[in-house]
Amino acid sequence: MIKITDAAAEQIRAAANNPDVHGMVLRVAAYQEDDGSVNFGMGFDQEREADEQLIVNGVALLIASSSTPYLQGVTLDFVEMSPGDLRFIFIPPYS
């Protein structure tokens, strides 16, 4: 399943302390486009009945069953793309 680096976990835990997301869990999603590419996304959300809830590196995650195949072996990281430009990135296992 998905892996979360320490840097990403730290940033997610900090974001989870925002009062606007109180009671929500981080949802991670992935889907395949017609051209075969995979798009990833994430955001705080309420749990739905069909969700799988996981704890990865101390972070609670929600994952819809439709996303599960595309998240196998993916790593979520938080990196500096260029000076001052910090972002979450999804690293597929085949990269």
Short mmCIF file of N, CA and C in Angstrom, two decimals:
data_model
loop_
_atom_site.label_atom_id
_atom_site.label_comp_id
_atom_site.label_asym_id
_atom_site.label_seq_id
_atom_site.Cartn_x
_atom_site.Cartn_y
_atom_site.Cartn_z
N MET A 1 0.84 -1.18 0.00
CA MET A 1 0.00 0.00 0.00
C MET A 1 0.89 1.24 0.00
N ILE A 2 0.31 2.39 0.14
CA ILE A 2 1.02 3.66 0.10
C ILE A 2 1.98 3.79 1.29
N LYS A 3 3.09 4.47 1.04
CA LYS A 3 4.06 4.80 2.09
C LYS A 3 4.05 6.32 2.25
N ILE A 4 4.36 6.80 3.45
CA ILE A 4 4.44 8.24 3.72
C ILE A 4 5.78 8.51 4.37
N THR A 5 6.55 9.42 3.79
CA THR A 5 7.85 9.76 4.37
C THR A 5 7.65 10.52 5.67
N ASP A 6 8.72 10.59 6.47
CA ASP A 6 8.65 11.34 7.72
C ASP A 6 8.33 12.82 7.46
N ALA A 7 8.92 13.39 6.41
CA ALA A 7 8.68 14.81 6.10
C ALA A 7 7.21 15.05 5.76
N ALA A 8 6.62 14.16 4.97
CA ALA A 8 5.21 14.31 4.61
C ALA A 8 4.32 14.10 5.83
N ALA A 9 4.63 13.10 6.64
CA ALA A 9 3.83 12.82 7.84
C ALA A 9 3.82 14.02 8.78
N GLU A 10 4.97 14.65 8.94
CA GLU A 10 5.07 15.84 9.81
C GLU A 10 4.17 16.96 9.30
N GLN A 11 4.19 17.21 8.01
CA GLN A 11 3.36 18.28 7.42
C GLN A 11 1.87 17.95 7.50
N ILE A 12 1.52 16.70 7.29
CA ILE A 12 0.12 16.28 7.37
C ILE A 12 -0.39 16.44 8.80
N ARG A 13 0.41 16.02 9.78
CA ARG A 13 -0.01 16.18 11.18
C ARG A 13 -0.19 17.64 11.54
N ALA A 14 0.68 18.51 11.04
CA ALA A 14 0.55 19.94 11.29
C ALA A 14 -0.74 20.47 10.67
N ALA A 15 -1.05 20.06 9.44
CA ALA A 15 -2.27 20.51 8.76
C ALA A 15 -3.51 20.00 9.47
N ALA A 16 -3.43 18.81 10.05
CA ALA A 16 -4.58 18.22 10.74
C ALA A 16 -4.96 18.99 12.00
N ASN A 17 -4.05 19.83 12.50
CA ASN A 17 -4.34 20.65 13.67
C ASN A 17 -5.16 21.88 13.34
N ASN A 18 -5.40 22.15 12.07
CA ASN A 18 -6.20 23.29 11.64
C ASN A 18 -7.65 23.06 12.07
N PRO A 19 -8.28 24.03 12.75
CA PRO A 19 -9.66 23.85 13.20
C PRO A 19 -10.65 23.59 12.05
N ASP A 20 -10.33 24.02 10.84
CA ASP A 20 -11.22 23.82 9.70
C ASP A 20 -11.36 22.34 9.31
N VAL A 21 -10.42 21.52 9.72
CA VAL A 21 -10.47 20.10 9.36
C VAL A 21 -10.71 19.21 10.58
N HIS A 22 -11.14 19.81 11.67
CA HIS A 22 -11.41 19.05 12.90
C HIS A 22 -12.39 17.91 12.61
N GLY A 23 -12.05 16.72 13.04
CA GLY A 23 -12.91 15.56 12.85
C GLY A 23 -12.80 14.91 11.48
N MET A 24 -11.93 15.44 10.63
CA MET A 24 -11.75 14.86 9.30
C MET A 24 -10.46 14.04 9.25
N VAL A 25 -10.38 13.20 8.24
CA VAL A 25 -9.21 12.34 8.03
C VAL A 25 -8.69 12.62 6.62
N LEU A 26 -7.39 12.45 6.42
CA LEU A 26 -6.81 12.70 5.11
C LEU A 26 -7.23 11.60 4.13
N ARG A 27 -7.88 12.01 3.05
CA ARG A 27 -8.25 11.09 1.98
C ARG A 27 -7.17 11.16 0.90
N VAL A 28 -6.70 9.99 0.49
CA VAL A 28 -5.75 9.89 -0.62
C VAL A 28 -6.47 9.16 -1.74
N ALA A 29 -6.40 9.72 -2.93
CA ALA A 29 -7.12 9.15 -4.07
C ALA A 29 -6.21 9.04 -5.28
N ALA A 30 -6.54 8.11 -6.14
CA ALA A 30 -5.81 7.93 -7.40
C ALA A 30 -6.77 7.32 -8.42
N TYR A 31 -6.61 7.76 -9.65
CA TYR A 31 -7.42 7.18 -10.73
C TYR A 31 -6.61 7.22 -12.02
N GLN A 32 -6.98 6.32 -12.92
CA GLN A 32 -6.26 6.21 -14.18
C GLN A 32 -7.01 6.94 -15.29
N GLU A 33 -6.26 7.74 -16.04
CA GLU A 33 -6.80 8.46 -17.19
C GLU A 33 -6.91 7.52 -18.39
N ASP A 34 -7.61 7.96 -19.42
CA ASP A 34 -7.75 7.16 -20.64
C ASP A 34 -6.41 6.84 -21.30
N ASP A 35 -5.44 7.75 -21.13
CA ASP A 35 -4.13 7.54 -21.75
C ASP A 35 -3.22 6.63 -20.91
N GLY A 36 -3.73 6.14 -19.78
CA GLY A 36 -2.96 5.24 -18.93
C GLY A 36 -2.24 5.92 -17.79
N SER A 37 -2.14 7.25 -17.82
CA SER A 37 -1.47 7.95 -16.73
C SER A 37 -2.35 7.90 -15.47
N VAL A 38 -1.72 8.02 -14.33
CA VAL A 38 -2.43 7.98 -13.06
C VAL A 38 -2.34 9.35 -12.40
N ASN A 39 -3.48 9.85 -11.96
CA ASN A 39 -3.55 11.12 -11.23
C ASN A 39 -3.77 10.83 -9.76
N PHE A 40 -3.09 11.61 -8.92
CA PHE A 40 -3.18 11.45 -7.48
C PHE A 40 -3.74 12.74 -6.88
N GLY A 41 -4.39 12.59 -5.74
CA GLY A 41 -4.89 13.76 -5.03
C GLY A 41 -5.07 13.43 -3.56
N MET A 42 -5.23 14.47 -2.76
CA MET A 42 -5.47 14.26 -1.34
C MET A 42 -6.13 15.49 -0.76
N GLY A 43 -6.83 15.28 0.34
CA GLY A 43 -7.48 16.37 1.05
C GLY A 43 -8.21 15.80 2.26
N PHE A 44 -8.49 16.63 3.22
CA PHE A 44 -9.18 16.18 4.42
C PHE A 44 -10.66 16.00 4.10
N ASP A 45 -11.24 14.91 4.63
CA ASP A 45 -12.61 14.54 4.26
C ASP A 45 -13.24 13.74 5.40
N GLN A 46 -14.54 13.56 5.31
CA GLN A 46 -15.27 12.69 6.23
C GLN A 46 -15.19 11.26 5.71
N GLU A 47 -15.20 10.32 6.63
CA GLU A 47 -15.17 8.91 6.23
C GLU A 47 -16.50 8.51 5.59
N ARG A 48 -16.41 7.70 4.55
CA ARG A 48 -17.59 7.14 3.89
C ARG A 48 -17.65 5.64 4.17
N GLU A 49 -18.81 5.08 4.01
CA GLU A 49 -19.04 3.69 4.38
C GLU A 49 -18.07 2.71 3.71
N ALA A 50 -17.77 2.91 2.46
CA ALA A 50 -16.93 1.96 1.72
C ALA A 50 -15.43 2.25 1.84
N ASP A 51 -15.05 3.25 2.61
CA ASP A 51 -13.63 3.61 2.73
C ASP A 51 -12.85 2.58 3.55
N GLU A 52 -11.60 2.45 3.19
CA GLU A 52 -10.65 1.72 4.01
C GLU A 52 -9.89 2.76 4.81
N GLN A 53 -9.75 2.55 6.11
CA GLN A 53 -8.98 3.49 6.93
C GLN A 53 -7.70 2.79 7.36
N LEU A 54 -6.58 3.47 7.14
CA LEU A 54 -5.26 2.95 7.47
C LEU A 54 -4.51 3.95 8.33
N ILE A 55 -3.52 3.47 9.04
CA ILE A 55 -2.56 4.33 9.72
C ILE A 55 -1.21 4.04 9.07
N VAL A 56 -0.61 5.06 8.46
CA VAL A 56 0.68 4.91 7.80
C VAL A 56 1.62 5.96 8.37
N ASN A 57 2.71 5.53 8.95
CA ASN A 57 3.69 6.43 9.56
C ASN A 57 3.01 7.41 10.52
N GLY A 58 2.05 6.91 11.29
CA GLY A 58 1.37 7.73 12.29
C GLY A 58 0.28 8.63 11.75
N VAL A 59 -0.04 8.52 10.47
CA VAL A 59 -1.05 9.37 9.83
C VAL A 59 -2.26 8.50 9.45
N ALA A 60 -3.45 8.94 9.88
CA ALA A 60 -4.68 8.24 9.50
C ALA A 60 -5.04 8.63 8.07
N LEU A 61 -5.38 7.62 7.27
CA LEU A 61 -5.74 7.83 5.86
C LEU A 61 -7.07 7.17 5.55
N LEU A 62 -7.80 7.79 4.64
CA LEU A 62 -8.99 7.18 4.04
C LEU A 62 -8.67 6.88 2.59
N ILE A 63 -9.03 5.68 2.14
CA ILE A 63 -8.79 5.31 0.75
C ILE A 63 -10.03 4.58 0.24
N ALA A 64 -10.58 5.09 -0.86
CA ALA A 64 -11.70 4.41 -1.51
C ALA A 64 -11.18 3.17 -2.22
N SER A 65 -11.98 2.13 -2.27
CA SER A 65 -11.53 0.88 -2.89
C SER A 65 -11.13 1.07 -4.35
N SER A 66 -11.74 2.03 -5.03
CA SER A 66 -11.39 2.27 -6.44
C SER A 66 -9.98 2.83 -6.60
N SER A 67 -9.42 3.43 -5.55
CA SER A 67 -8.07 3.99 -5.60
C SER A 67 -6.99 2.99 -5.22
N THR A 68 -7.37 1.95 -4.50
CA THR A 68 -6.39 1.02 -3.94
C THR A 68 -5.39 0.47 -4.96
N PRO A 69 -5.82 0.01 -6.14
CA PRO A 69 -4.83 -0.56 -7.07
C PRO A 69 -3.77 0.44 -7.53
N TYR A 70 -4.12 1.71 -7.58
CA TYR A 70 -3.20 2.73 -8.08
C TYR A 70 -2.27 3.27 -7.00
N LEU A 71 -2.52 2.90 -5.75
CA LEU A 71 -1.69 3.38 -4.64
C LEU A 71 -0.69 2.34 -4.16
N GLN A 72 -0.70 1.16 -4.76
CA GLN A 72 0.24 0.10 -4.37
C GLN A 72 1.68 0.55 -4.65
N GLY A 73 2.48 0.62 -3.59
CA GLY A 73 3.89 0.96 -3.74
C GLY A 73 4.19 2.43 -3.92
N VAL A 74 3.17 3.29 -3.92
CA VAL A 74 3.36 4.73 -4.09
C VAL A 74 3.90 5.32 -2.78
N THR A 75 4.77 6.31 -2.89
CA THR A 75 5.29 7.03 -1.73
C THR A 75 4.82 8.48 -1.79
N LEU A 76 4.26 8.96 -0.69
CA LEU A 76 3.88 10.36 -0.55
C LEU A 76 5.02 11.06 0.19
N ASP A 77 5.57 12.10 -0.42
CA ASP A 77 6.71 12.82 0.17
C ASP A 77 6.40 14.31 0.19
N PHE A 78 7.16 15.06 0.95
CA PHE A 78 7.07 16.51 1.02
C PHE A 78 8.46 17.03 0.73
N VAL A 79 8.62 17.72 -0.40
CA VAL A 79 9.96 18.08 -0.87
C VAL A 79 10.02 19.55 -1.28
N GLU A 80 11.25 20.04 -1.35
CA GLU A 80 11.50 21.39 -1.86
C GLU A 80 11.81 21.26 -3.35
N MET A 81 10.88 21.72 -4.18
CA MET A 81 11.04 21.62 -5.64
C MET A 81 12.08 22.61 -6.14
N SER A 82 12.06 23.80 -5.57
CA SER A 82 13.05 24.85 -5.82
C SER A 82 13.06 25.70 -4.55
N PRO A 83 14.03 26.58 -4.38
CA PRO A 83 14.11 27.33 -3.13
C PRO A 83 12.77 28.00 -2.77
N GLY A 84 12.26 27.60 -1.60
CA GLY A 84 11.01 28.17 -1.09
C GLY A 84 9.74 27.55 -1.64
N ASP A 85 9.86 26.59 -2.56
CA ASP A 85 8.69 25.95 -3.18
C ASP A 85 8.57 24.52 -2.63
N LEU A 86 7.83 24.39 -1.53
CA LEU A 86 7.65 23.10 -0.86
C LEU A 86 6.33 22.50 -1.29
N ARG A 87 6.34 21.20 -1.62
CA ARG A 87 5.12 20.54 -2.11
C ARG A 87 5.07 19.08 -1.69
N PHE A 88 3.83 18.59 -1.63
CA PHE A 88 3.62 17.15 -1.53
C PHE A 88 3.75 16.57 -2.93
N ILE A 89 4.41 15.43 -3.02
CA ILE A 89 4.49 14.74 -4.31
C ILE A 89 4.19 13.25 -4.10
N PHE A 90 3.62 12.65 -5.11
CA PHE A 90 3.37 11.21 -5.12
C PHE A 90 4.41 10.58 -6.03
N ILE A 91 5.15 9.63 -5.50
CA ILE A 91 6.21 8.97 -6.26
C ILE A 91 5.75 7.54 -6.55
N PRO A 92 5.46 7.25 -7.82
CA PRO A 92 5.02 5.89 -8.16
C PRO A 92 6.17 4.90 -8.02
N PRO A 93 5.86 3.63 -7.82
CA PRO A 93 6.92 2.64 -7.63
C PRO A 93 7.77 2.41 -8.87
N TYR A 94 7.29 2.80 -10.00
CA TYR A 94 8.01 2.56 -11.26
C TYR A 94 8.84 3.76 -11.69
N SER A 95 8.96 4.78 -10.83
CA SER A 95 9.73 5.97 -11.23
C SER A 95 11.21 5.78 -11.00
#
